[in-house]
Coordinates of C-alpha atoms in Angstrom, one line a residue:
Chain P
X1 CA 0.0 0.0 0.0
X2 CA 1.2 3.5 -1.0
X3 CA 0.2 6.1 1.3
X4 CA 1.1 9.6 0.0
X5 CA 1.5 12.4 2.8
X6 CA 0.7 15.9 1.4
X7 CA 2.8 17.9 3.4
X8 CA 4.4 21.6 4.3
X9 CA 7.8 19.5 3.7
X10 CA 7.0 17.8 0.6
X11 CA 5.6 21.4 -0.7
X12 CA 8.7 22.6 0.2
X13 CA 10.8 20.2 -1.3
X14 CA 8.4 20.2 -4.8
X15 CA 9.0 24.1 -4.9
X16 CA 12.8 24.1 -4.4
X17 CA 12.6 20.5 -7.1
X18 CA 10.8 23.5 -9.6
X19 CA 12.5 26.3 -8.5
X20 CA 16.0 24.5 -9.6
X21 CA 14.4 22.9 -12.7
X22 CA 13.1 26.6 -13.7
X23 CA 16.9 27.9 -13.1
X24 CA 18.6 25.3 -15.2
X25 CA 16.2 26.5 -18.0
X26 CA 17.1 30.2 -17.6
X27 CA 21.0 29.3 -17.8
X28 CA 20.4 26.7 -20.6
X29 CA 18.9 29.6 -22.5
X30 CA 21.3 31.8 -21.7
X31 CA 23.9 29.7 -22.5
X32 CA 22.2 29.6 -26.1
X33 CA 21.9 33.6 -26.1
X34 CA 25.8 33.5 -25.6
X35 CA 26.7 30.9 -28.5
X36 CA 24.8 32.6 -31.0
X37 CA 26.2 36.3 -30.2
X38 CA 29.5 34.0 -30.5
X39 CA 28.0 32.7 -33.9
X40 CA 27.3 35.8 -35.1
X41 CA 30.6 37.2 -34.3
X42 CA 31.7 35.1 -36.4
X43 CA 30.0 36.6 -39.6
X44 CA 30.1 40.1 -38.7
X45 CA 32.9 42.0 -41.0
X46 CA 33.0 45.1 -39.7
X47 CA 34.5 44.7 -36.3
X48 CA 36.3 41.2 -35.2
X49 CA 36.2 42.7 -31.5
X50 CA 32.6 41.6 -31.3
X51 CA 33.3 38.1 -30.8
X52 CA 36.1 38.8 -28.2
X53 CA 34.4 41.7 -26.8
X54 CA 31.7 39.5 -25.2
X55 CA 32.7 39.1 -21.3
X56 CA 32.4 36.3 -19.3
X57 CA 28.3 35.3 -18.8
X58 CA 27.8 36.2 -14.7
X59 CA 25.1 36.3 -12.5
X60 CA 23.8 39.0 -10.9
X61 CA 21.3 39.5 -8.5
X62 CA 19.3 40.6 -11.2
X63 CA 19.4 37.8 -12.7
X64 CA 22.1 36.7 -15.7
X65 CA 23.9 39.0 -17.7
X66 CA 26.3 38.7 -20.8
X67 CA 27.7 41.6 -20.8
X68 CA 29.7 43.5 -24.8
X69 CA 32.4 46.1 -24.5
X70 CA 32.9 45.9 -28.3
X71 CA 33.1 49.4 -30.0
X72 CA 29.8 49.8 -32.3
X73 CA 28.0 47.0 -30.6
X74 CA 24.9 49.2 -29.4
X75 CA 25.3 50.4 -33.3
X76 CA 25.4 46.8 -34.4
X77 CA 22.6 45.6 -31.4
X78 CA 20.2 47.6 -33.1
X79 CA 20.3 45.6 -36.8
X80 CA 21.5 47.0 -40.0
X81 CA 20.2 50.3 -41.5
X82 CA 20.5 53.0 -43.8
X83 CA 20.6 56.8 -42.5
X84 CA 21.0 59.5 -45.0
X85 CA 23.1 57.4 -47.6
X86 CA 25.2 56.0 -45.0
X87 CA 25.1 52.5 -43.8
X88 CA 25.3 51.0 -40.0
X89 CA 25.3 48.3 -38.5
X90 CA 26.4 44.9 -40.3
X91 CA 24.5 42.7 -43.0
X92 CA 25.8 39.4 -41.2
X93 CA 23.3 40.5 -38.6
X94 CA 20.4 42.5 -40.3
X95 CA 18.1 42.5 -37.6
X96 CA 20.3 43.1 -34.8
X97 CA 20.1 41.8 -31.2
X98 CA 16.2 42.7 -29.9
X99 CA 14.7 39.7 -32.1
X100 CA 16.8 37.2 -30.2
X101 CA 16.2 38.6 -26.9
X102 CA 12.5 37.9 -27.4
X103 CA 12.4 34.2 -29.1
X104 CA 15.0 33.5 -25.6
X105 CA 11.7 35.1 -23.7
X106 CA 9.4 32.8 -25.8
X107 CA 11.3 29.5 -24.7
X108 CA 11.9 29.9 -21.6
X109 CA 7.9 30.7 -21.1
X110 CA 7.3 27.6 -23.0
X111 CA 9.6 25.7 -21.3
X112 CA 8.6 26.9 -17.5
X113 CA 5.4 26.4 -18.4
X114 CA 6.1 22.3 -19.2
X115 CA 7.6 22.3 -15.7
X116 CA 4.5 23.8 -14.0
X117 CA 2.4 21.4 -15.9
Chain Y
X1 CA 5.0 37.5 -43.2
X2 CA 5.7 39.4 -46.2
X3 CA 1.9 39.9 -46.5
X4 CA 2.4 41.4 -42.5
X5 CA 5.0 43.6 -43.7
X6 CA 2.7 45.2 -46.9
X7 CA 0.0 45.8 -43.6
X8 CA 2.4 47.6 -41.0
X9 CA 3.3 49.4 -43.6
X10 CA 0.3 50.3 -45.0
X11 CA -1.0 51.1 -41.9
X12 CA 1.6 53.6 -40.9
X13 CA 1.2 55.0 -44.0
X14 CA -2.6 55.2 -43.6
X15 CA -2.9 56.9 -40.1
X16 CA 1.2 58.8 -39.2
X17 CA 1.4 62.1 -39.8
X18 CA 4.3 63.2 -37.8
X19 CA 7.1 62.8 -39.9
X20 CA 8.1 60.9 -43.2
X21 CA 8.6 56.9 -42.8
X22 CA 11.7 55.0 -44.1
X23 CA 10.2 51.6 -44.9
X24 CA 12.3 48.5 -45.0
X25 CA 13.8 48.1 -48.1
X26 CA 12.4 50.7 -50.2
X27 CA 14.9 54.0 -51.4
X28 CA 14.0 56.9 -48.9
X29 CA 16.0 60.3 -48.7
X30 CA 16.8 61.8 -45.2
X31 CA 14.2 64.9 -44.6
X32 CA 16.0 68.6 -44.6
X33 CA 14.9 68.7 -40.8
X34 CA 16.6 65.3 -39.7
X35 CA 13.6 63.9 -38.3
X36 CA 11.3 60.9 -39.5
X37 CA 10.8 56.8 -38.3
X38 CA 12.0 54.0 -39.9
X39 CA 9.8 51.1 -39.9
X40 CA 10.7 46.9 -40.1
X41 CA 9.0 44.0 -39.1
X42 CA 10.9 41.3 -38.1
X43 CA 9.3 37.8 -37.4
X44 CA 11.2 35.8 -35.1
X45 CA 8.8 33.5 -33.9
X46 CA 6.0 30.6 -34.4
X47 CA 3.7 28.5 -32.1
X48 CA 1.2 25.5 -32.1
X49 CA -1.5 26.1 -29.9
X50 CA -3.0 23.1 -30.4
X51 CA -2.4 20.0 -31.9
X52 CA -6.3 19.3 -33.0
X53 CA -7.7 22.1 -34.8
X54 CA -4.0 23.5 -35.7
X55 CA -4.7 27.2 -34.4
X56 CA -1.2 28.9 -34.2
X57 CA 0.5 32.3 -33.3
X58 CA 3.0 33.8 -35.5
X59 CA 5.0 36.5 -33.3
X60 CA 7.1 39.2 -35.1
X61 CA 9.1 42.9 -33.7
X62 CA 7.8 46.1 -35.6
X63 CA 11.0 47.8 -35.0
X64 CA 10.5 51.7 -35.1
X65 CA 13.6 53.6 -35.7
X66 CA 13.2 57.3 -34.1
X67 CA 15.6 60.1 -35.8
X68 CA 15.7 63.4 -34.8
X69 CA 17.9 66.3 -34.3
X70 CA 18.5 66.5 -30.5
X71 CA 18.5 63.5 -27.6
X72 CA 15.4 65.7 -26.2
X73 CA 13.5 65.3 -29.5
X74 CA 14.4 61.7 -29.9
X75 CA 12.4 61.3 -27.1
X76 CA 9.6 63.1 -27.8
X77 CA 9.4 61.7 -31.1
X78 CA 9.6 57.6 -29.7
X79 CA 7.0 59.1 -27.3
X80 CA 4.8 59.9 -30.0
X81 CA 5.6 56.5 -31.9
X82 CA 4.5 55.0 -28.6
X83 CA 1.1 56.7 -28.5
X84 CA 0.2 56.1 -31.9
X85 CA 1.1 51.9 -31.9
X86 CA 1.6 50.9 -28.6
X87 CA -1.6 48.2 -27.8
X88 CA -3.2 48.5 -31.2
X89 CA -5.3 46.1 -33.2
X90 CA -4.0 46.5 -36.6
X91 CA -6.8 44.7 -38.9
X92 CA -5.9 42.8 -42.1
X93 CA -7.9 41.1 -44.9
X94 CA -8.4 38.1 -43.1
X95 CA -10.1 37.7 -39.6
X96 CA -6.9 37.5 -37.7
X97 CA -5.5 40.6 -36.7
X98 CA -2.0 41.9 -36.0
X99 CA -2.0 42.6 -31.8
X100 CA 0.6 44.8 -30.8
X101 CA 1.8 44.9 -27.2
X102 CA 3.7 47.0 -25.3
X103 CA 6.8 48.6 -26.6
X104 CA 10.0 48.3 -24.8
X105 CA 12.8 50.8 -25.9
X106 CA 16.1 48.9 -27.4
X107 CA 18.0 50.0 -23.9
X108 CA 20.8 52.0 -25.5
X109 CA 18.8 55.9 -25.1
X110 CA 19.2 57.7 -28.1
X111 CA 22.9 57.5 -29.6
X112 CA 24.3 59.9 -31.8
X113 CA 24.9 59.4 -35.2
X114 CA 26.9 61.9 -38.0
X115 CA 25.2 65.1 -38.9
X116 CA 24.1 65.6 -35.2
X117 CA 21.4 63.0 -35.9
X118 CA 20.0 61.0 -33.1
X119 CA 18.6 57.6 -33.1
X120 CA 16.4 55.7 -30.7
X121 CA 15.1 51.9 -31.2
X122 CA 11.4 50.7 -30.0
X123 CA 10.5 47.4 -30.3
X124 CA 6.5 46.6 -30.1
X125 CA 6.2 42.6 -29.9
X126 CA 2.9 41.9 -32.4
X127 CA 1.3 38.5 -32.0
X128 CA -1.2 37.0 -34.7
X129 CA -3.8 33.9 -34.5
X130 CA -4.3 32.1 -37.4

C-alpha cells in the first residue's frame, strides 16, 4: 500500500525541485543567447572585437547578464540600417540583437510552463 | 510575413502624420529637418497552440527607428511613436489581426549618429492567431 502524505515538507521540497528545474532552463537559454552572439561574431565584418568583446556570462542579483564592451556593438545591437546614404550596423546581422532577446523570452515561457504542468 | 510587412506598412502610411517613414527596403531620402521613423518587421517567432484544430500564433518585432535632431526630441518623437502603436489592433484582410503589445525601448537611449542625428530603437512585440 502507497500512502502519500501531502505535506508543508514535501511542498517545500516540490517548490525548491521546480524552483531548480526553472533555473537550469534560464542558464540553458542563456547559454544559447551566448553561443549565438559568439556565432554571429563570427559573420560580422565590420569589427572582429565583437566576438572577443563579449565578457564572461555572470550572475547577478538581477538575474544573468552577458555583458559587450565591443566598439559599435549598441550600433550593431540595433540591426542594419541605412541613414541618409550612410550604412550601420552589419548585413551578417540584419536585424540586430532585440529579435533574439524575445524568441529567448518565448522559450523559456514555454519551457517553464512544461515544468509547471 | 511578407503579406504582414505590406500591412504595417500600409498602416503607418494610412494613419502617421508626424514625420516621413523609411520603410524597410524601399529607397528613402533623409528629410531637410533630420527627423522621420523607420519602420521593419521582423518575425522571429512561431507557435502551435494546439495539436487538433492546428490554431497557431506567428509572433514578429515592428521595430521603429526614431531620428531626430536632438536626444530631447528623440524622445519626444519615440513618445509619439509610442502613442500612436503601442496596444493596437491592426486589422488585415483576413479575420486574424495583428495585436501589438507593449513597446520596450532597445535599452541604448538615443545615440548619436553623423550630422548631429540621433537615433532611438522601439520594439512593439505583435502576435497574430491564425
Amino acid at each position: 500500500m502507497i500512502k502519500i502524505v501531502a505535506n508543508s515538507d514535501n511542498i517545500i521540497i516540490a517548490y525548491e525541485e521546480m524552483t531548480k528545474e526553472i533555473d537550469q532552463i534560464i542558464f540553458d537559454e542563456v547559454k544559447n543567447l551566448r553561443s549565438d552572439l559568439e556565432d554571429i561574431g563570427e559573420k560580422i565584418r565590420v569589427t572582429r572585437n565583437f566576438k572577443n568583446g563579449i565578457m564572461a556570462t555572470r550572475k547577478t542579483n538581477y538575474g544573468w547578464v552577458i555583458q559587450m564592451k565591443a566598439k559599435y556593438s549598441s550600433i550593431l545591437w540595433a540591426g542594419r540600417r541605412t541613414i541618409g546614404g550612410r550604412e550601420y550596423g552589419s548585413l551578417g546581422w540584419y536585424n540586430g540583437g532585440a529579435p533574439m532577446l524575445e524568441k529567448m523570452g518565448n522559450d523559456i515561457t514555454r519551457r517553464v510552463n512544461d515544468v509547471k504542468r | 510575413m511578407l503579406k504582414d510587412k505590406h500591412i504595417v506598412d500600409k498602416y503607418f502610411q494610412d494613419n502617421w502624420t508626424g514625420t516621413p517613414i523609411q520603410y524597410d527596403g524601399a529607397n528613402f531620402k533623409m528629410p531637410i529637418d533630420g527627423k522621420w521613423i523607420s519602420v521593419r518587421l521582423v518575425p522571429y517567432d512561431r507557435q502551435s497552440l494546439s495539436a487538433n484544430n492546428g490554431l497557431k500564433v506567428d509572433y514578429a518585432l515592428i521595430r521603429v527607428y526614431c531620428y531626430d535632431t536632438s536626444v530631447t526630441k528623440c524622445y519626444n518623437l519615440a513618445k509619439q511613436v509610442q502613442d500612436f502603436l503601442e496596444c493596437k489592433k491592426i486589422p488585415t484582410d483576413t479575420a486574424s489581426e495583428l495585436i501589438v503589445e507593449v513597446a520596450v525601448p532597445n535599452g541604448d537611449g538615443a545615440t548619436p549618429l553623423h550630422n548631429s542625428i540621433y537615433e532611438t530603437v522601439l520594439n512593439f512585440t505583435v502576435r497574430k492567431y491564425t
